[in-house]
């Protein structure tokens, strides 16, 4: 609310317009919240909603105007015929039994007419609230005939009974319901809704076919981000979707070529540097043992270790295939290897242990983090869990930790922190960078946080 008020003040709108703009912003946020998030559902709503609105308008206009008008005209026509019969009975002499009037009504007008002795009309029958026939007939008889009457539109399903009280008799008429209202109007509604349903089903099928290439493109991009490229992915769908898919394929090829060129270049550099380091080792082997030669051997070994770290970081372990891996077994292996080197480590895993990932790369990532934690802490705990499609592994230590403002710099390549880490420890400053690069290569990330043990927590979270 405070942010919205500051936004309104920044717009410098006139005071009368601010409440209207505030309501508009609230309405748009509510619509965005309740609207579906998937493209297929939104596109389906774009197709269905105009059809529903159009049909609603048509039904209202048809039922309110056309249907009501036609029914009223048909009821008035029947009432005019009844009024003519009543006028003839009141003003003209009739034969015995009134046979001519009954024959006229049944043969020409299609009405069943009976002349009954004068008697009180029955009490009014219950009138349905939404019965168009009852309302139209009652209004027309009151206007055209103007005599006491009684109607029953409910008793017989196929006929309507009308009684008109004359001067010396009661005129009873049975008319078919189809004569008093438009009985076939439901056919229009059935055809309209049936046609719309068929069109919506066809639109859903075509729309699903149009959405499928977009979903494949999204899945291919997500798999490529996780280091699991789909080699069988091809551009398909509409022209714009094909263009986007082709651009993605070209981008993937350029990235793969760049990685391949970098790996080839680094392989050559590695060969040349290893040759020089091998000559150094051979020359040092000819020297007599002493403090100077030992220091030089230590420098050569450290250079060799740094070279391996640089190459591993630049290569990124991207050539390894994804495979089903038992994470519980991997943590046990890391725990055994750490204990052999004298590190006090405790590992545990919860959830399903089978996760699809690059096994060697992930083991290198976790080993780097464990080694990094064991350098600066005496106690290391590794806890992993797999739930809701995400693998989370936390490495905690009781060391000095890293200040929160320095953690972003700590995971950068070739960065070593003076205040948090001891510079006397050997290393290239690539341990955390390699771990983060491997985590991101799996579609996840590496996070540095405060540890419950008092030191640093390295949390790796990747999709399974």
Coordinates of C-alpha atoms in Angstrom, one line a residue:
X1 CA 0.0 0.0 0.0
X2 CA 2.8 2.4 0.9
X3 CA 4.6 1.7 -2.4
X4 CA 1.4 2.4 -4.3
X5 CA 0.9 5.7 -2.5
X6 CA 4.5 6.7 -3.3
X7 CA 3.9 5.7 -6.9
X8 CA 0.7 7.8 -7.1
X9 CA 2.6 10.8 -5.6
X10 CA 5.4 10.4 -8.2
X11 CA 2.8 10.5 -11.1
X12 CA 1.6 13.9 -9.9
X13 CA -2.0 13.2 -10.9
X14 CA -4.8 15.6 -10.0
X15 CA -6.4 14.8 -6.7
X16 CA -9.8 13.7 -8.2
X17 CA -8.1 11.2 -10.5
X18 CA -6.0 9.5 -7.8
X19 CA -8.8 7.3 -6.4
X20 CA -9.8 6.2 -9.9
X21 CA -6.2 5.3 -10.7
X22 CA -5.8 3.5 -7.4
X23 CA -8.9 1.4 -8.2
X24 CA -7.6 0.7 -11.7
X25 CA -4.3 -0.5 -10.2
X26 CA -6.0 -2.7 -7.7
X27 CA -8.3 -4.2 -10.3
X28 CA -5.4 -5.0 -12.7
X29 CA -3.5 -6.7 -9.8
X30 CA -6.5 -8.7 -8.9
X31 CA -7.1 -9.7 -12.6
X32 CA -3.4 -10.7 -12.9
X33 CA -3.7 -12.8 -9.7
X34 CA -6.8 -14.7 -10.8
X35 CA -5.9 -15.1 -14.4
X36 CA -4.4 -18.5 -15.4
X37 CA -0.6 -18.5 -15.9
X38 CA -0.3 -21.1 -18.7
X39 CA -0.3 -20.0 -22.3
X40 CA -2.7 -22.7 -23.5
X41 CA -5.3 -21.7 -20.9
X42 CA -5.0 -18.0 -21.7
X43 CA -5.3 -18.6 -25.4
X44 CA -8.3 -20.8 -24.8
X45 CA -9.9 -18.0 -22.8
X46 CA -9.3 -15.6 -25.6
X47 CA -11.3 -17.9 -27.9
X48 CA -14.0 -19.0 -25.5
X49 CA -14.8 -15.8 -23.8
X50 CA -16.0 -13.9 -26.9
X51 CA -18.1 -16.9 -27.9
X52 CA -19.7 -17.0 -24.5
X53 CA -20.4 -13.2 -24.4
X54 CA -21.8 -13.3 -28.0
X55 CA -24.1 -16.2 -27.1
X56 CA -25.3 -14.5 -23.9
X57 CA -26.2 -11.4 -25.9
X58 CA -27.9 -13.4 -28.5
X59 CA -29.9 -15.5 -26.0
X60 CA -30.9 -12.3 -24.1
X61 CA -32.0 -10.5 -27.3
X62 CA -33.8 -13.6 -28.7
X63 CA -35.6 -14.5 -25.4
X64 CA -36.3 -11.0 -24.4
X65 CA -37.3 -9.6 -27.8
X66 CA -38.0 -12.2 -30.4
X67 CA -39.4 -15.0 -28.3
X68 CA -41.5 -12.7 -26.2
X69 CA -42.8 -10.8 -29.2
X70 CA -43.7 -13.9 -31.2
X71 CA -45.4 -15.6 -28.2
X72 CA -47.4 -12.4 -27.5
X73 CA -48.5 -12.2 -31.1
X74 CA -49.6 -15.8 -31.2
X75 CA -51.5 -15.4 -27.9
X76 CA -53.3 -12.3 -29.2
X77 CA -54.3 -14.2 -32.4
X78 CA -55.9 -17.0 -30.3
X79 CA -57.6 -14.5 -28.1
X80 CA -59.0 -12.6 -31.2
X81 CA -60.5 -15.9 -32.4
X82 CA -62.1 -16.5 -29.0
X83 CA -63.4 -12.9 -28.9
X84 CA -65.0 -13.5 -32.4
X85 CA -66.7 -16.6 -31.1
X86 CA -67.9 -14.8 -28.0
X87 CA -69.2 -11.9 -30.1
X88 CA -71.2 -14.3 -32.3
X89 CA -72.7 -16.1 -29.4
X90 CA -73.8 -12.8 -27.7
X91 CA -75.2 -11.0 -30.8
X92 CA -76.5 -13.6 -33.2
X93 CA -79.2 -16.3 -32.9
X94 CA -77.8 -19.8 -32.9
X95 CA -79.2 -23.3 -33.8
X96 CA -80.1 -25.8 -31.3
X97 CA -77.0 -27.4 -29.7
X98 CA -74.8 -24.6 -31.1
X99 CA -73.4 -27.2 -33.6
X100 CA -72.5 -24.5 -36.2
X101 CA -70.4 -22.6 -33.8
X102 CA -68.5 -25.7 -32.5
X103 CA -68.0 -26.9 -36.1
X104 CA -66.7 -23.4 -37.1
X105 CA -64.3 -23.3 -34.1
X106 CA -62.9 -26.8 -34.6
X107 CA -62.9 -26.9 -38.4
X108 CA -61.7 -23.4 -39.3
X109 CA -60.0 -22.0 -36.1
X110 CA -58.6 -25.3 -34.7
X111 CA -60.2 -24.7 -31.3
X112 CA -62.3 -27.1 -29.3
X113 CA -65.3 -25.1 -28.1
X114 CA -67.9 -26.2 -25.6
X115 CA -70.9 -24.1 -24.4
X116 CA -71.5 -24.8 -20.7
X117 CA -74.4 -23.6 -18.6
X118 CA -73.9 -20.4 -16.6
X119 CA -72.1 -21.2 -13.4
X120 CA -69.3 -19.6 -11.3
X121 CA -65.8 -19.8 -12.7
X122 CA -63.4 -22.1 -10.8
X123 CA -61.0 -20.4 -8.4
X124 CA -57.8 -19.2 -9.9
X125 CA -55.2 -21.9 -10.4
X126 CA -51.6 -21.4 -9.2
X127 CA -49.8 -19.3 -11.7
X128 CA -46.2 -20.1 -12.5
X129 CA -44.0 -17.1 -12.2
X130 CA -42.0 -17.5 -15.4
X131 CA -44.8 -18.9 -17.6
X132 CA -44.9 -16.7 -20.7
X133 CA -48.2 -18.3 -21.9
X134 CA -50.1 -17.5 -18.8
X135 CA -49.0 -13.9 -18.7
X136 CA -49.6 -13.2 -22.4
X137 CA -53.0 -14.9 -22.5
X138 CA -54.2 -13.1 -19.3
X139 CA -53.1 -9.7 -20.6
X140 CA -54.7 -10.3 -24.1
X141 CA -58.0 -11.6 -22.7
X142 CA -58.3 -8.6 -20.4
X143 CA -57.6 -6.2 -23.3
X144 CA -59.6 -7.8 -26.2
X145 CA -62.6 -9.5 -24.5
X146 CA -63.0 -7.7 -21.2
X147 CA -65.1 -10.4 -19.6
X148 CA -64.5 -12.6 -16.5
X149 CA -62.3 -15.5 -17.5
X150 CA -60.3 -18.4 -16.0
X151 CA -57.3 -20.1 -17.7
X152 CA -55.3 -23.2 -16.9
X153 CA -51.9 -23.5 -18.6
X154 CA -50.5 -26.1 -16.2
X155 CA -53.1 -28.9 -16.0
X156 CA -52.7 -30.4 -19.4
X157 CA -49.3 -30.5 -21.0
X158 CA -50.4 -30.3 -24.6
X159 CA -53.5 -28.0 -24.3
X160 CA -54.5 -24.7 -22.7
X161 CA -58.0 -24.4 -21.1
X162 CA -59.8 -21.1 -21.2
X163 CA -63.2 -20.3 -19.8
X164 CA -65.0 -17.0 -20.6
X165 CA -68.2 -16.1 -18.7
X166 CA -70.9 -14.8 -21.1
X167 CA -74.3 -13.3 -20.3
X168 CA -76.1 -16.7 -20.1
X169 CA -73.4 -19.3 -20.5
X170 CA -69.8 -20.2 -20.1
X171 CA -67.6 -20.6 -23.1
X172 CA -64.9 -23.2 -22.6
X173 CA -62.1 -23.5 -25.1
X174 CA -59.2 -25.9 -25.5
X175 CA -56.4 -24.7 -27.6
X176 CA -53.1 -26.4 -28.4
X177 CA -50.1 -25.0 -26.5
X178 CA -48.3 -24.6 -29.8
X179 CA -51.0 -22.2 -31.0
X180 CA -50.2 -19.8 -28.1
X181 CA -46.4 -19.5 -28.0
X182 CA -43.4 -20.2 -30.2
X183 CA -42.8 -23.9 -29.2
X184 CA -39.8 -24.5 -31.5
X185 CA -37.5 -21.8 -30.1
X186 CA -35.4 -24.3 -28.2
X187 CA -34.2 -25.6 -31.5
X188 CA -32.4 -22.4 -32.1
X189 CA -30.7 -22.6 -28.7
X190 CA -29.8 -26.2 -29.2
X191 CA -28.2 -25.5 -32.6
X192 CA -26.4 -22.4 -31.3
X193 CA -24.9 -24.2 -28.3
X194 CA -24.1 -27.4 -30.2
X195 CA -22.3 -25.5 -32.9
X196 CA -20.4 -23.4 -30.4
X197 CA -19.3 -26.6 -28.6
X198 CA -18.1 -28.2 -31.8
X199 CA -16.2 -25.0 -32.7
X200 CA -14.6 -24.8 -29.3
X201 CA -13.5 -28.4 -29.4
X202 CA -11.9 -27.9 -32.8
X203 CA -10.3 -24.7 -31.6
X204 CA -8.8 -26.6 -28.6
X205 CA -7.3 -29.3 -30.8
X206 CA -5.8 -26.7 -33.2
X207 CA -4.6 -24.6 -30.3
X208 CA -2.9 -27.6 -28.6
X209 CA -1.1 -28.3 -31.8
X210 CA 0.1 -24.7 -32.0
X211 CA 1.2 -24.7 -28.3
X212 CA 3.1 -28.0 -28.5
X213 CA 6.1 -26.5 -30.4
X214 CA 6.4 -23.7 -27.8
X215 CA 6.4 -26.3 -25.0
X216 CA 9.0 -28.3 -26.8
X217 CA 11.2 -25.2 -27.2
X218 CA 10.8 -24.4 -23.5
X219 CA 11.7 -28.0 -22.5
X220 CA 14.8 -27.9 -24.8
X221 CA 16.0 -24.6 -23.4
X222 CA 15.5 -25.9 -19.8
X223 CA 17.3 -29.1 -20.6
X224 CA 20.2 -27.2 -22.2
X225 CA 20.4 -25.0 -19.1
X226 CA 20.6 -28.2 -17.0
X227 CA 23.4 -29.6 -19.1
X228 CA 21.1 -32.1 -20.8
X229 CA 20.8 -31.0 -24.4
X230 CA 18.2 -32.7 -26.6
X231 CA 19.8 -33.7 -29.8
X232 CA 16.5 -34.6 -31.5
X233 CA 15.0 -31.1 -31.1
X234 CA 13.8 -29.6 -34.4
X235 CA 12.1 -26.4 -35.3
X236 CA 8.4 -26.8 -35.9
X237 CA 5.1 -24.9 -35.6
X238 CA 4.1 -21.5 -36.8
X239 CA 6.6 -19.2 -38.6
X240 CA 7.4 -17.1 -35.5
X241 CA 7.8 -20.3 -33.3
X242 CA 10.1 -21.8 -36.0
X243 CA 12.1 -18.7 -36.0
X244 CA 12.6 -18.7 -32.3
X245 CA 13.4 -22.4 -32.3
X246 CA 16.0 -21.9 -35.1
X247 CA 17.5 -19.0 -33.2
X248 CA 17.8 -21.2 -30.1
X249 CA 19.4 -24.0 -32.1
X250 CA 22.0 -21.6 -33.6
X251 CA 22.7 -20.1 -30.1
X252 CA 23.3 -23.6 -28.8
X253 CA 25.6 -24.5 -31.6
X254 CA 27.6 -21.3 -31.1
X255 CA 27.9 -22.0 -27.3
X256 CA 29.0 -25.6 -28.0
X257 CA 31.6 -24.4 -30.6
X258 CA 32.9 -21.8 -28.2
X259 CA 33.3 -24.4 -25.5
X260 CA 34.9 -26.8 -27.9
X261 CA 37.4 -24.2 -29.1
X262 CA 38.2 -23.2 -25.5
X263 CA 38.8 -26.8 -24.5
X264 CA 41.0 -27.4 -27.5
X265 CA 43.1 -24.3 -26.8
X266 CA 43.4 -25.2 -23.1
X267 CA 44.5 -28.8 -24.0
X268 CA 47.3 -27.3 -26.1
X269 CA 48.3 -24.9 -23.4
X270 CA 48.2 -27.8 -20.9
X271 CA 50.5 -29.9 -23.0
X272 CA 53.0 -27.1 -23.4
X273 CA 53.0 -26.2 -19.7
X274 CA 53.2 -29.8 -18.6
X275 CA 56.2 -30.3 -20.8
X276 CA 58.0 -27.4 -19.2
X277 CA 57.0 -28.6 -15.7
X278 CA 58.3 -32.1 -16.5
X279 CA 61.7 -30.6 -17.5
X280 CA 61.8 -28.7 -14.3
X281 CA 61.1 -31.9 -12.4
X282 CA 63.9 -33.8 -14.3
X283 CA 66.4 -30.9 -13.6
X284 CA 65.4 -30.8 -9.9
X285 CA 65.9 -34.6 -9.7
X286 CA 69.6 -34.0 -10.6
X287 CA 70.1 -31.5 -7.8
X288 CA 71.2 -32.6 -4.4
X289 CA 68.7 -32.6 -1.6
X290 CA 68.6 -29.3 0.2
X291 CA 66.3 -26.5 1.4
X292 CA 66.5 -24.7 -1.9
X293 CA 65.7 -27.7 -4.0
X294 CA 62.9 -28.7 -1.7
X295 CA 61.4 -25.2 -2.0
X296 CA 61.6 -25.4 -5.8
X297 CA 60.0 -28.9 -5.9
X298 CA 57.2 -27.5 -3.7
X299 CA 56.7 -24.6 -6.1
X300 CA 56.6 -26.9 -9.1
X301 CA 54.0 -29.1 -7.5
X302 CA 51.9 -26.1 -6.6
X303 CA 52.2 -24.8 -10.1
X304 CA 51.1 -28.2 -11.4
X305 CA 48.1 -28.2 -9.0
X306 CA 47.1 -24.7 -10.0
X307 CA 47.4 -25.7 -13.7
X308 CA 45.0 -28.6 -13.2
X309 CA 42.6 -26.3 -11.3
X310 CA 42.6 -23.7 -14.1
X311 CA 42.0 -26.3 -16.8
X312 CA 39.2 -28.0 -14.8
X313 CA 37.5 -24.6 -14.3
X314 CA 37.8 -23.6 -17.9
X315 CA 36.7 -27.0 -19.2
X316 CA 33.7 -27.1 -16.9
X317 CA 33.3 -30.9 -17.1
X318 CA 30.6 -30.3 -19.7
X319 CA 31.5 -33.4 -21.8
X320 CA 30.2 -35.9 -19.1
X321 CA 26.8 -37.5 -19.8
X322 CA 23.9 -37.3 -17.4
X323 CA 23.2 -40.5 -15.6
X324 CA 21.1 -41.8 -12.7
X325 CA 23.2 -41.4 -9.5
X326 CA 22.8 -42.7 -6.0
X327 CA 23.5 -39.6 -3.9
X328 CA 23.5 -41.4 -0.7
X329 CA 26.3 -43.6 -1.9
X330 CA 28.2 -40.6 -3.3
X331 CA 28.1 -38.9 0.1
X332 CA 29.4 -42.1 1.7
X333 CA 32.3 -42.1 -0.7
X334 CA 33.1 -38.4 0.0
X335 CA 32.9 -39.2 3.8
X336 CA 35.3 -42.1 3.5
X337 CA 37.8 -40.1 1.4
X338 CA 37.7 -37.2 3.8
X339 CA 38.3 -39.5 6.8
X340 CA 41.3 -41.1 5.1
X341 CA 42.8 -37.6 4.8
X342 CA 42.1 -36.9 8.5
X343 CA 39.1 -34.7 8.2
X344 CA 36.3 -35.0 10.8
X345 CA 33.2 -35.2 8.6
X346 CA 29.6 -36.5 9.1
X347 CA 27.4 -37.1 6.1
X348 CA 23.6 -37.9 5.9
X349 CA 21.0 -38.0 3.1
X350 CA 17.2 -38.1 3.2
X351 CA 14.6 -38.7 0.5
X352 CA 14.9 -40.6 -2.7
X353 CA 18.7 -41.1 -3.4
X354 CA 18.4 -41.6 -7.2
X355 CA 19.0 -38.3 -9.0
X356 CA 19.8 -37.6 -12.7
X357 CA 23.1 -35.6 -12.9
X358 CA 26.7 -35.7 -14.1
X359 CA 28.2 -37.9 -11.4
X360 CA 31.9 -37.0 -11.7
X361 CA 31.2 -33.3 -11.9
X362 CA 28.9 -33.3 -8.9
X363 CA 31.4 -35.3 -6.9
X364 CA 34.1 -32.8 -7.8
X365 CA 31.8 -30.0 -6.7
X366 CA 31.0 -31.5 -3.3
X367 CA 34.7 -32.6 -2.8
X368 CA 35.8 -29.0 -3.4
X369 CA 33.4 -27.7 -0.9
X370 CA 34.3 -30.4 1.7
X371 CA 38.0 -29.7 1.2
X372 CA 37.4 -26.0 1.4
X373 CA 35.4 -26.4 4.7
X374 CA 38.0 -28.8 6.2
X375 CA 40.8 -26.3 5.5
X376 CA 39.2 -23.7 7.8
X377 CA 37.2 -25.7 10.3
X378 CA 37.7 -28.7 12.5
X379 CA 34.2 -30.1 12.1
X380 CA 32.3 -30.6 8.8
X381 CA 28.8 -31.8 8.3
X382 CA 27.2 -32.7 4.9
X383 CA 23.4 -33.1 4.8
X384 CA 21.5 -33.8 1.6
X385 CA 17.9 -34.2 0.8
X386 CA 15.8 -34.7 -2.4
X387 CA 12.2 -33.5 -2.3
X388 CA 9.7 -31.9 -4.8
X389 CA 12.1 -32.4 -7.7
X390 CA 15.0 -30.5 -6.1
X391 CA 18.3 -31.8 -4.8
X392 CA 19.7 -29.8 -1.9
X393 CA 23.1 -30.4 -0.2
X394 CA 24.5 -28.3 2.6
X395 CA 28.1 -28.4 3.7
X396 CA 28.6 -26.8 7.2
X397 CA 31.8 -26.0 9.0
X398 CA 32.8 -24.4 12.3
X399 CA 35.5 -22.2 10.9
X400 CA 35.7 -18.4 10.8
X401 CA 33.2 -18.1 8.0
X402 CA 32.9 -15.4 5.4
X403 CA 31.2 -12.0 6.0
X404 CA 28.0 -11.6 4.1
X405 CA 29.3 -8.6 2.1
X406 CA 32.3 -10.7 0.9
X407 CA 30.4 -13.9 -0.2
X408 CA 29.6 -12.7 -3.7
X409 CA 33.3 -12.0 -4.3
X410 CA 34.4 -15.3 -2.7
X411 CA 32.7 -17.4 -5.4
X412 CA 34.4 -15.5 -8.2
X413 CA 37.3 -17.1 -10.0
X414 CA 40.8 -16.3 -8.7
X415 CA 39.5 -14.5 -5.6
X416 CA 40.9 -15.2 -2.1
X417 CA 39.7 -13.2 0.8
X418 CA 42.3 -11.8 3.2
X419 CA 40.0 -11.3 6.2
X420 CA 38.1 -14.6 6.0
X421 CA 40.7 -17.1 4.8
X422 CA 44.3 -17.6 5.7
X423 CA 46.6 -16.8 2.8
X424 CA 49.2 -19.4 4.1
X425 CA 46.9 -22.1 2.8
X426 CA 47.9 -23.2 -0.8
X427 CA 45.3 -22.9 -3.5
X428 CA 44.3 -21.1 -6.7
X429 CA 41.1 -19.5 -5.5
X430 CA 39.0 -21.6 -7.8
X431 CA 37.5 -24.1 -5.4
X432 CA 34.2 -22.2 -4.8
X433 CA 34.2 -21.0 -8.4
X434 CA 34.4 -24.5 -9.8
X435 CA 31.7 -25.7 -7.5
X436 CA 29.4 -22.9 -8.5
X437 CA 30.1 -23.5 -12.2
X438 CA 29.2 -27.2 -11.8
X439 CA 26.0 -26.3 -9.9
X440 CA 25.0 -23.8 -12.5
X441 CA 25.8 -26.3 -15.2
X442 CA 23.1 -28.5 -13.7
X443 CA 20.6 -25.7 -13.8
X444 CA 21.0 -24.8 -10.1
X445 CA 23.3 -22.6 -8.0
X446 CA 25.6 -22.4 -5.1
X447 CA 24.7 -20.3 -2.1
X448 CA 26.9 -19.2 0.8
X449 CA 25.1 -18.7 4.2
X450 CA 25.6 -18.7 7.9
X451 CA 26.1 -22.2 9.3
X452 CA 24.4 -23.6 12.5
X453 CA 27.9 -24.7 13.5
X454 CA 29.1 -21.1 13.6
X455 CA 31.1 -21.1 10.4
X456 CA 30.1 -21.1 6.7
X457 CA 27.4 -23.1 5.0
X458 CA 27.7 -23.9 1.3
X459 CA 24.3 -24.9 0.0
X460 CA 24.0 -26.5 -3.5
X461 CA 20.5 -26.7 -5.0
X462 CA 19.9 -28.2 -8.4
X463 CA 16.8 -29.6 -10.1
X464 CA 16.6 -33.4 -10.2

